[in-house]
Short mmCIF file of C-alpha atoms in Angstrom, two decimals:
data_model
loop_
_atom_site.label_atom_id
_atom_site.label_comp_id
_atom_site.label_asym_id
_atom_site.label_seq_id
_atom_site.Cartn_x
_atom_site.Cartn_y
_atom_site.Cartn_z
CA MET K 18 0.01 0.11 0.02
CA ASN K 19 3.11 2.69 0.76
CA LYS K 20 4.06 2.02 -2.78
CA VAL K 21 0.37 3.04 -4.16
CA ASN K 22 0.23 6.16 -2.15
CA LEU K 23 3.81 7.46 -3.06
CA LEU K 24 2.88 7.21 -6.72
CA ALA K 25 -0.05 9.43 -6.30
CA LEU K 26 1.80 11.99 -4.30
CA LEU K 27 4.60 12.23 -7.02
CA LEU K 28 1.74 12.55 -9.88
CA LEU K 29 0.20 15.74 -7.67
CA ALA K 30 3.38 17.34 -7.28
CA THR K 31 4.71 17.61 -10.88
CA PRO K 32 2.42 20.97 -12.09
CA LEU K 33 4.02 22.82 -9.00
CA ALA K 34 7.91 22.25 -10.17
CA CYS K 35 6.68 23.65 -13.56
CA GLU K 36 5.56 27.05 -11.66
CA THR K 37 8.69 27.99 -10.12
CA MET K 38 11.82 29.13 -11.77
CA GLY K 39 14.19 26.68 -9.25
CA PRO K 40 15.92 23.56 -10.22
CA PRO K 41 13.53 20.80 -10.53
CA LEU K 42 12.79 18.94 -7.19
CA SER K 43 14.63 15.65 -7.08
CA PRO K 44 12.20 12.87 -6.12
CA PRO K 45 12.81 11.69 -2.47
CA PRO K 46 14.27 8.33 -2.21
CA PRO K 47 11.94 5.54 -2.33
CA PRO K 48 11.32 4.44 1.47
CA PRO K 49 13.10 1.19 2.47
CA GLY K 50 11.73 -2.17 1.45
CA PRO K 51 11.25 -5.20 3.41
CA PRO K 52 14.70 -6.51 4.86
CA ALA K 53 16.23 -8.68 2.36
CA GLU K 54 15.98 -12.49 3.11
CA THR K 55 18.92 -14.56 4.23
CA ALA K 56 19.31 -16.92 1.20
CA VAL K 57 19.82 -20.28 2.53
CA VAL K 58 21.12 -22.86 0.28
CA ALA K 59 20.49 -26.44 0.75
CA PRO K 60 23.24 -28.76 1.08
CA PRO K 61 23.96 -31.20 -1.91
CA PRO K 62 22.37 -34.46 -1.83
CA PRO K 63 24.51 -37.29 -0.67
CA PRO K 64 26.35 -39.29 -3.46
CA ALA K 65 24.41 -42.23 -4.29
CA GLU K 66 25.21 -45.51 -3.32
CA PRO K 67 26.94 -48.04 -5.81
CA PRO K 68 24.51 -50.52 -6.97
CA LYS K 69 25.10 -53.69 -4.87
CA PRO K 70 26.59 -56.55 -7.04
CA PRO K 71 24.21 -59.38 -7.63
CA GLU K 72 24.09 -62.29 -5.13
CA PRO K 73 26.89 -65.13 -6.17
CA THR K 74 24.98 -68.01 -7.73
CA PRO K 75 25.42 -71.44 -5.88
CA GLU K 76 27.85 -72.47 -8.20
CA GLU K 77 30.27 -69.30 -7.74
CA LYS K 78 29.83 -69.98 -3.93
CA LYS K 79 30.76 -73.36 -4.29
CA LYS K 80 34.00 -72.47 -6.60
CA ALA K 81 34.99 -69.85 -4.18
CA GLU K 82 34.91 -72.00 -1.24
CA GLU K 83 36.75 -74.84 -2.98
CA ASP K 84 39.41 -71.75 -4.20
CA LYS K 85 39.43 -71.11 -0.67
CA LYS K 86 40.23 -74.71 0.35
CA LYS K 87 43.04 -75.12 -2.23
CA ALA K 88 44.55 -71.63 -0.95
CA GLU K 89 44.69 -73.14 2.73
CA ALA K 90 46.15 -76.43 1.81
CA ALA K 91 48.64 -74.91 -0.40
CA GLU K 92 49.94 -72.82 2.45
CA ARG K 93 49.96 -76.03 4.54
CA MET K 94 52.01 -77.94 1.74
CA ALA K 95 54.34 -74.99 1.47
CA ALA K 96 55.05 -74.87 5.31
CA ALA K 97 55.26 -78.40 5.47
CA ARG K 98 57.77 -78.72 2.98
CA ALA K 99 59.82 -75.76 4.51
CA LYS K 100 59.85 -77.87 7.65
CA TRP K 101 60.93 -80.93 6.16
CA GLU K 102 63.86 -79.27 4.22
CA ALA K 103 65.07 -77.88 7.36
CA ASP K 104 64.61 -81.08 9.46
CA SER K 105 66.31 -83.27 6.44
CA LYS K 106 69.82 -80.86 6.67
CA LEU K 107 69.75 -81.53 10.17
CA GLU K 108 69.26 -85.26 10.11
CA ALA K 109 71.79 -85.34 7.17
CA ALA K 110 74.56 -83.58 9.61
CA ARG K 111 73.78 -86.30 12.01
CA TRP K 112 74.81 -88.70 9.57
CA THR K 113 78.81 -88.09 10.17
CA SER K 114 81.00 -90.74 8.59
CA GLU K 115 81.55 -92.36 12.10
CA MET K 116 77.86 -92.85 11.73
CA HIS K 117 77.77 -94.39 8.84
CA ALA K 118 80.76 -96.57 9.83
CA ALA K 119 79.24 -97.72 12.94
CA VAL K 120 75.74 -98.67 11.14
CA LYS K 121 77.81 -100.46 8.64
CA ALA K 122 79.31 -102.38 11.56
CA LEU K 123 75.78 -102.91 13.16
CA VAL K 124 74.46 -104.92 10.08
CA ALA K 125 77.09 -107.20 9.20
CA ALA K 126 77.64 -108.13 13.00
CA LYS K 127 76.29 -111.56 14.02
CA TYR K 128 74.04 -112.14 17.03
CA PRO K 129 72.90 -115.16 18.95
CA ASN K 130 69.24 -114.44 18.49
CA LEU K 131 66.63 -112.01 17.47
CA LYS K 132 66.47 -110.35 21.19
CA ALA K 133 70.18 -109.45 21.21
CA GLU K 134 70.08 -108.04 17.55
CA LEU K 135 66.98 -106.09 18.30
CA THR K 136 68.50 -104.89 21.20
CA ALA K 137 71.69 -103.65 19.52
CA VAL K 138 69.37 -101.83 17.03
CA LEU K 139 67.41 -100.11 19.05
CA LYS K 140 70.31 -98.68 20.84
CA SER K 141 72.22 -97.47 17.72
CA GLY K 142 72.43 -93.85 16.83
CA HIS K 143 71.10 -94.30 13.28
CA ARG K 144 67.78 -93.93 14.96
CA LYS K 145 66.14 -90.31 15.07
CA PRO K 146 66.32 -89.38 18.93
CA THR K 147 62.35 -88.44 18.73
CA SER K 148 62.03 -92.47 17.56
CA ALA K 149 64.27 -93.91 20.42
CA ALA K 150 62.17 -91.50 23.21
CA ARG K 151 58.96 -93.48 22.27
CA ASP K 152 60.28 -97.19 22.61
CA VAL K 153 58.97 -96.78 26.42
CA TYR K 154 55.63 -96.28 25.21
CA ARG K 155 55.35 -98.74 22.13
CA HIS K 156 57.61 -101.61 23.45
CA PRO K 157 59.30 -102.57 19.69
CA LEU K 158 61.33 -105.48 20.88
CA GLU K 159 58.35 -107.21 22.82
CA THR K 160 55.97 -106.27 19.63
CA LEU K 161 58.61 -107.29 17.00
CA GLU K 162 58.79 -111.06 19.24
CA PHE K 163 55.36 -111.16 19.82
CA PHE K 164 54.78 -111.12 16.09
CA GLY K 165 57.11 -113.83 15.40
CA LEU K 166 59.88 -111.99 13.41
CA THR K 167 62.74 -113.49 12.40
CA PRO K 168 65.94 -112.29 10.79
CA THR K 169 65.30 -114.45 7.60
CA MET K 170 61.69 -113.50 6.93
CA THR K 171 60.52 -111.22 3.92
CA VAL K 172 58.66 -108.66 5.74
CA LEU K 173 56.19 -105.98 3.95
CA GLU K 174 55.86 -102.71 6.32
CA PHE K 175 52.35 -101.27 5.02
CA GLY K 176 52.19 -97.65 5.80
CA PRO K 177 55.65 -97.11 7.12
CA GLY K 178 54.81 -93.43 7.89
CA GLU K 179 57.97 -91.40 8.38
CA GLY K 180 59.87 -94.61 9.15
CA TRP K 181 59.67 -95.31 12.73
CA TYR K 182 59.71 -99.19 12.53
CA THR K 183 61.68 -99.03 9.18
CA GLU K 184 64.45 -98.05 11.45
CA VAL K 185 64.34 -101.31 13.16
CA LEU K 186 63.37 -103.47 10.96
CA ALA K 187 66.11 -102.88 8.22
CA PRO K 188 69.01 -103.32 9.96
CA VAL K 189 67.36 -106.70 11.08
CA LEU K 190 66.44 -107.90 8.03
CA ALA K 191 69.52 -106.79 5.80
CA ALA K 192 71.66 -109.61 6.00
CA LYS K 193 69.54 -112.38 5.65
CA GLY K 194 65.93 -111.46 5.14
CA LYS K 195 64.31 -108.57 2.67
CA LEU K 196 62.26 -105.41 3.79
CA LEU K 197 59.63 -104.19 1.91
CA VAL K 198 57.80 -100.89 2.22
CA THR K 199 55.11 -99.44 0.36
CA ILE K 200 55.18 -95.77 -0.34
CA ASN K 201 53.08 -93.12 -2.47
CA ASP K 202 54.68 -92.26 -5.95
CA PRO K 203 57.21 -89.64 -5.31
CA ASN K 204 57.03 -88.44 -8.88
CA GLY K 205 53.52 -87.80 -8.47
CA PRO K 206 51.78 -83.77 -8.79
CA PRO K 207 54.03 -81.81 -6.91
CA ASP K 208 50.96 -80.08 -4.77
CA SER K 209 49.53 -83.70 -3.65
CA GLY K 210 50.39 -84.74 0.13
CA ALA K 211 50.68 -88.08 -1.44
CA THR K 212 53.75 -87.09 -3.26
CA PHE K 213 55.07 -85.13 -0.51
CA ALA K 214 54.80 -88.33 1.77
CA GLY K 215 56.92 -90.32 -1.11
CA GLN K 216 59.54 -87.56 -1.64
CA ARG K 217 59.94 -87.59 2.22
CA PHE K 218 60.25 -91.20 2.82
CA LYS K 219 62.79 -91.90 -0.23
CA ARG K 220 64.90 -89.21 1.25
CA PHE K 221 64.74 -90.91 4.79
CA LEU K 222 66.00 -94.10 3.01
CA ASP K 223 68.62 -92.47 0.84
CA THR K 224 70.12 -90.60 3.97
CA GLY K 225 71.42 -93.72 5.59
CA PRO K 226 72.36 -96.14 2.79
CA GLU K 227 73.95 -98.68 5.38
CA ALA K 228 70.73 -99.22 7.62
CA TYR K 229 68.29 -98.89 4.49
CA GLY K 230 70.07 -99.45 1.18
CA LYS K 231 68.45 -103.19 0.58
CA VAL K 232 64.80 -101.72 1.48
CA GLU K 233 62.66 -102.54 -1.72
CA THR K 234 60.00 -99.82 -2.03
CA VAL K 235 56.50 -100.73 -3.59
CA VAL K 236 54.66 -98.08 -4.91
CA VAL K 237 50.89 -97.94 -4.17
CA GLY K 238 47.97 -95.68 -5.12
CA GLY K 239 44.54 -95.89 -6.75
CA PRO K 240 41.28 -97.03 -5.37
CA VAL K 241 42.39 -100.51 -4.02
CA PRO K 242 46.14 -100.35 -3.41
CA LYS K 243 47.68 -103.51 -5.56
CA LEU K 244 50.53 -105.55 -4.47
CA GLY K 245 51.06 -107.95 -7.00
CA MET K 246 53.19 -110.37 -4.93
CA GLU K 247 51.01 -113.41 -4.56
CA GLY K 248 52.53 -115.60 -1.94
CA LYS K 249 55.68 -114.14 -1.42
CA LEU K 250 55.69 -112.64 2.01
CA ASP K 251 56.32 -114.13 5.34
CA MET K 252 54.84 -111.13 7.40
CA VAL K 253 52.80 -108.06 7.03
CA ILE K 254 52.88 -105.27 9.57
CA LEU K 255 50.01 -103.06 9.82
CA ALA K 256 51.33 -100.19 12.62
CA ARG K 257 48.64 -97.71 13.15
CA GLU K 258 47.12 -97.98 9.65
CA LEU K 259 43.38 -99.68 10.05
CA HIS K 260 41.80 -96.52 11.17
CA GLY K 261 43.34 -94.21 8.07
CA LEU K 262 42.36 -97.28 5.78
CA HIS K 263 38.84 -97.59 7.01
CA ASN K 264 38.26 -93.81 7.03
CA ASN K 265 39.28 -93.85 3.47
CA LYS K 266 37.26 -96.89 2.65
CA LEU K 267 40.21 -99.04 1.73
CA LEU K 268 40.39 -101.51 4.55
CA PRO K 269 38.36 -104.74 2.87
CA GLY K 270 40.43 -104.15 -0.13
CA VAL K 271 43.98 -103.77 1.56
CA LEU K 272 43.25 -106.65 3.80
CA ALA K 273 42.49 -109.17 0.83
CA GLU K 274 45.42 -108.10 -0.97
CA ILE K 275 47.62 -108.78 2.02
CA PHE K 276 46.09 -111.95 2.61
CA LYS K 277 47.11 -112.99 -1.41
CA ALA K 278 50.36 -111.87 -0.75
CA LEU K 279 51.21 -113.51 2.13
CA LYS K 280 52.49 -117.63 1.90
CA PRO K 281 50.33 -119.97 3.67
CA GLY K 282 51.04 -119.48 7.39
CA GLY K 283 51.98 -116.01 6.99
CA ILE K 284 51.57 -113.34 9.72
CA LEU K 285 49.59 -110.11 9.69
CA GLY K 286 50.96 -108.30 12.59
CA VAL K 287 48.62 -105.58 13.70
CA GLU K 288 49.04 -102.77 15.92
CA GLN K 289 46.15 -100.40 16.54
CA HIS K 290 44.46 -97.60 18.97
CA ARG K 291 41.54 -99.39 20.59
CA ALA K 292 38.28 -98.04 20.85
CA PRO K 293 35.61 -99.21 23.54
CA GLU K 294 33.96 -102.36 22.60
CA GLY K 295 30.60 -101.45 20.90
CA ALA K 296 32.04 -98.24 19.38
CA ASN K 297 30.82 -97.07 16.22
CA PRO K 298 34.00 -97.77 14.07
CA ASP K 299 33.04 -94.97 11.30
CA GLU K 300 32.84 -92.46 14.03
CA SER K 301 35.91 -94.10 16.57
CA ALA K 302 38.51 -94.14 13.39
CA LYS K 303 38.11 -90.48 12.67
CA LYS K 304 39.92 -90.30 16.08
CA GLY K 305 42.35 -92.64 15.66
CA TYR K 306 40.89 -95.75 17.16
CA LEU K 307 38.92 -98.66 16.22
CA PRO K 308 36.91 -101.93 18.41
CA GLU K 309 38.71 -104.64 18.79
CA LYS K 310 36.30 -107.24 17.83
CA TRP K 311 35.49 -105.27 14.56
CA VAL K 312 38.82 -105.54 13.58
CA ILE K 313 39.28 -109.13 14.09
CA ALA K 314 35.92 -109.55 12.23
CA GLN K 315 37.78 -107.76 9.19
CA ALA K 316 40.43 -109.44 9.08
CA GLU K 317 38.60 -113.10 9.38
CA ALA K 318 35.96 -111.98 6.53
CA VAL K 319 39.00 -112.27 4.07
CA GLY K 320 40.52 -115.50 5.53
CA PHE K 321 42.54 -114.67 8.38
CA LYS K 322 42.32 -116.84 11.66
CA LEU K 323 42.94 -114.84 14.95
CA ALA K 324 46.89 -116.57 16.05
CA GLY K 325 47.11 -114.50 19.75
CA LYS K 326 46.51 -111.10 21.07
CA SER K 327 48.59 -109.05 23.20
CA GLU K 328 48.13 -106.56 25.95
CA ILE K 329 52.42 -105.26 25.21
CA ASN K 330 50.73 -101.65 24.34
CA ALA K 331 47.94 -101.52 26.23
CA ASN K 332 47.73 -98.52 28.43
CA PRO K 333 44.53 -98.48 31.13
CA LYS K 334 45.15 -94.41 31.37
CA ASP K 335 44.07 -93.84 27.88
CA THR K 336 40.67 -92.45 28.16
CA LYS K 337 39.63 -92.18 24.25
CA ASP K 338 37.98 -88.95 24.31
CA TYR K 339 40.47 -86.24 23.62
CA ALA K 340 39.31 -83.05 21.46
CA GLU K 341 41.53 -83.96 18.41
CA GLY K 342 41.54 -87.78 19.00
CA VAL K 343 44.49 -89.59 19.69
CA TRP K 344 46.65 -86.98 17.93
CA THR K 345 46.05 -84.91 20.83
CA LEU K 346 48.61 -86.66 22.73
CA PRO K 347 52.33 -86.66 22.52
CA PRO K 348 54.18 -86.60 20.40
CA THR K 349 51.96 -84.91 18.05
CA TYR K 350 50.34 -82.73 20.30
CA GLU K 351 47.36 -81.43 17.73
CA LEU K 352 46.22 -78.67 20.03
CA LYS K 353 49.90 -77.15 20.21
CA ASP K 354 50.47 -75.25 23.36
CA LYS K 355 46.63 -75.59 24.70
CA ASP K 356 46.59 -77.81 27.72
CA ARG K 357 50.29 -79.21 26.65
CA GLN K 358 51.28 -80.15 30.21
CA LYS K 359 48.02 -81.86 30.76
CA TYR K 360 48.58 -84.04 27.80
CA ALA K 361 52.31 -84.65 28.41
CA ASP K 362 50.96 -86.38 31.22
CA LYS K 363 48.49 -88.63 29.96
CA PRO K 364 49.41 -91.94 27.77
CA LYS K 365 51.57 -91.39 25.06
CA LYS K 366 50.64 -92.65 21.41
#
């Protein structure tokens, strides 16, 4: 309204300006308008989130999981190989010229009986110190006497592991008998655990030729390992192997192959961690144990007859309920440092 009134007054004053001689009047300044409003600038909108990637398909998830497992397996294999190389250097250094000479004399010596020979071999420095430390728990002399070993036998050690029994059997059988051992193909795929085991055992044999130079290796593999030596063996030793064979669904086939390979009256010597009677072998085998009656039944199913049992290695303190099975115990210590002293006081495997 003020603006309208002002305009009216200006119109009325114009004629008066024409009647005077003075300078024309300057129009008065316009009255102040309303105060300017402060401009408010809205903040820019947040950047749009990138679109979420599509959910992986079941096939992609499966492949990612497989790739992860392969990477983890490769990492474990690299660590195992590195440790093996370090251990191999130490073992090679242990085999001095004096050691080679002593083992050569050990093998060539004459002994009055098996016990005397086994006693000498068990005391020999060619054995790894960690092997000898376990004699008190595994009783190798008494075990091999119970099996009926003689120095003139042809013996197969099926699944020798890292050679704990090989260290004892090879020198005893070197002069008059023969020792064969099964191994995985050392020339297999380099990323395979089986190949690694074969390479490790072959190097073990090569390190001490005076003790192991006459040992014959039998490469096994495939769905059912084939021995191909029908009626040639006096004895086969399966030391703590049955649970692994059962886990891999190989036990019936392997027992049948062993039965064929033995001469009539040949001996199958079994050393195995014993599960409580009535235990489910499918479950107990995962922990390293098998029920005794079940084991006997498996052997009898392919033609064996039970010749005898022994409590030489039995341990009533074994509770058989360890978190990681028998491998919780020394010397493996699968739980590493967790409760180490607790398990050090338990029965040794």
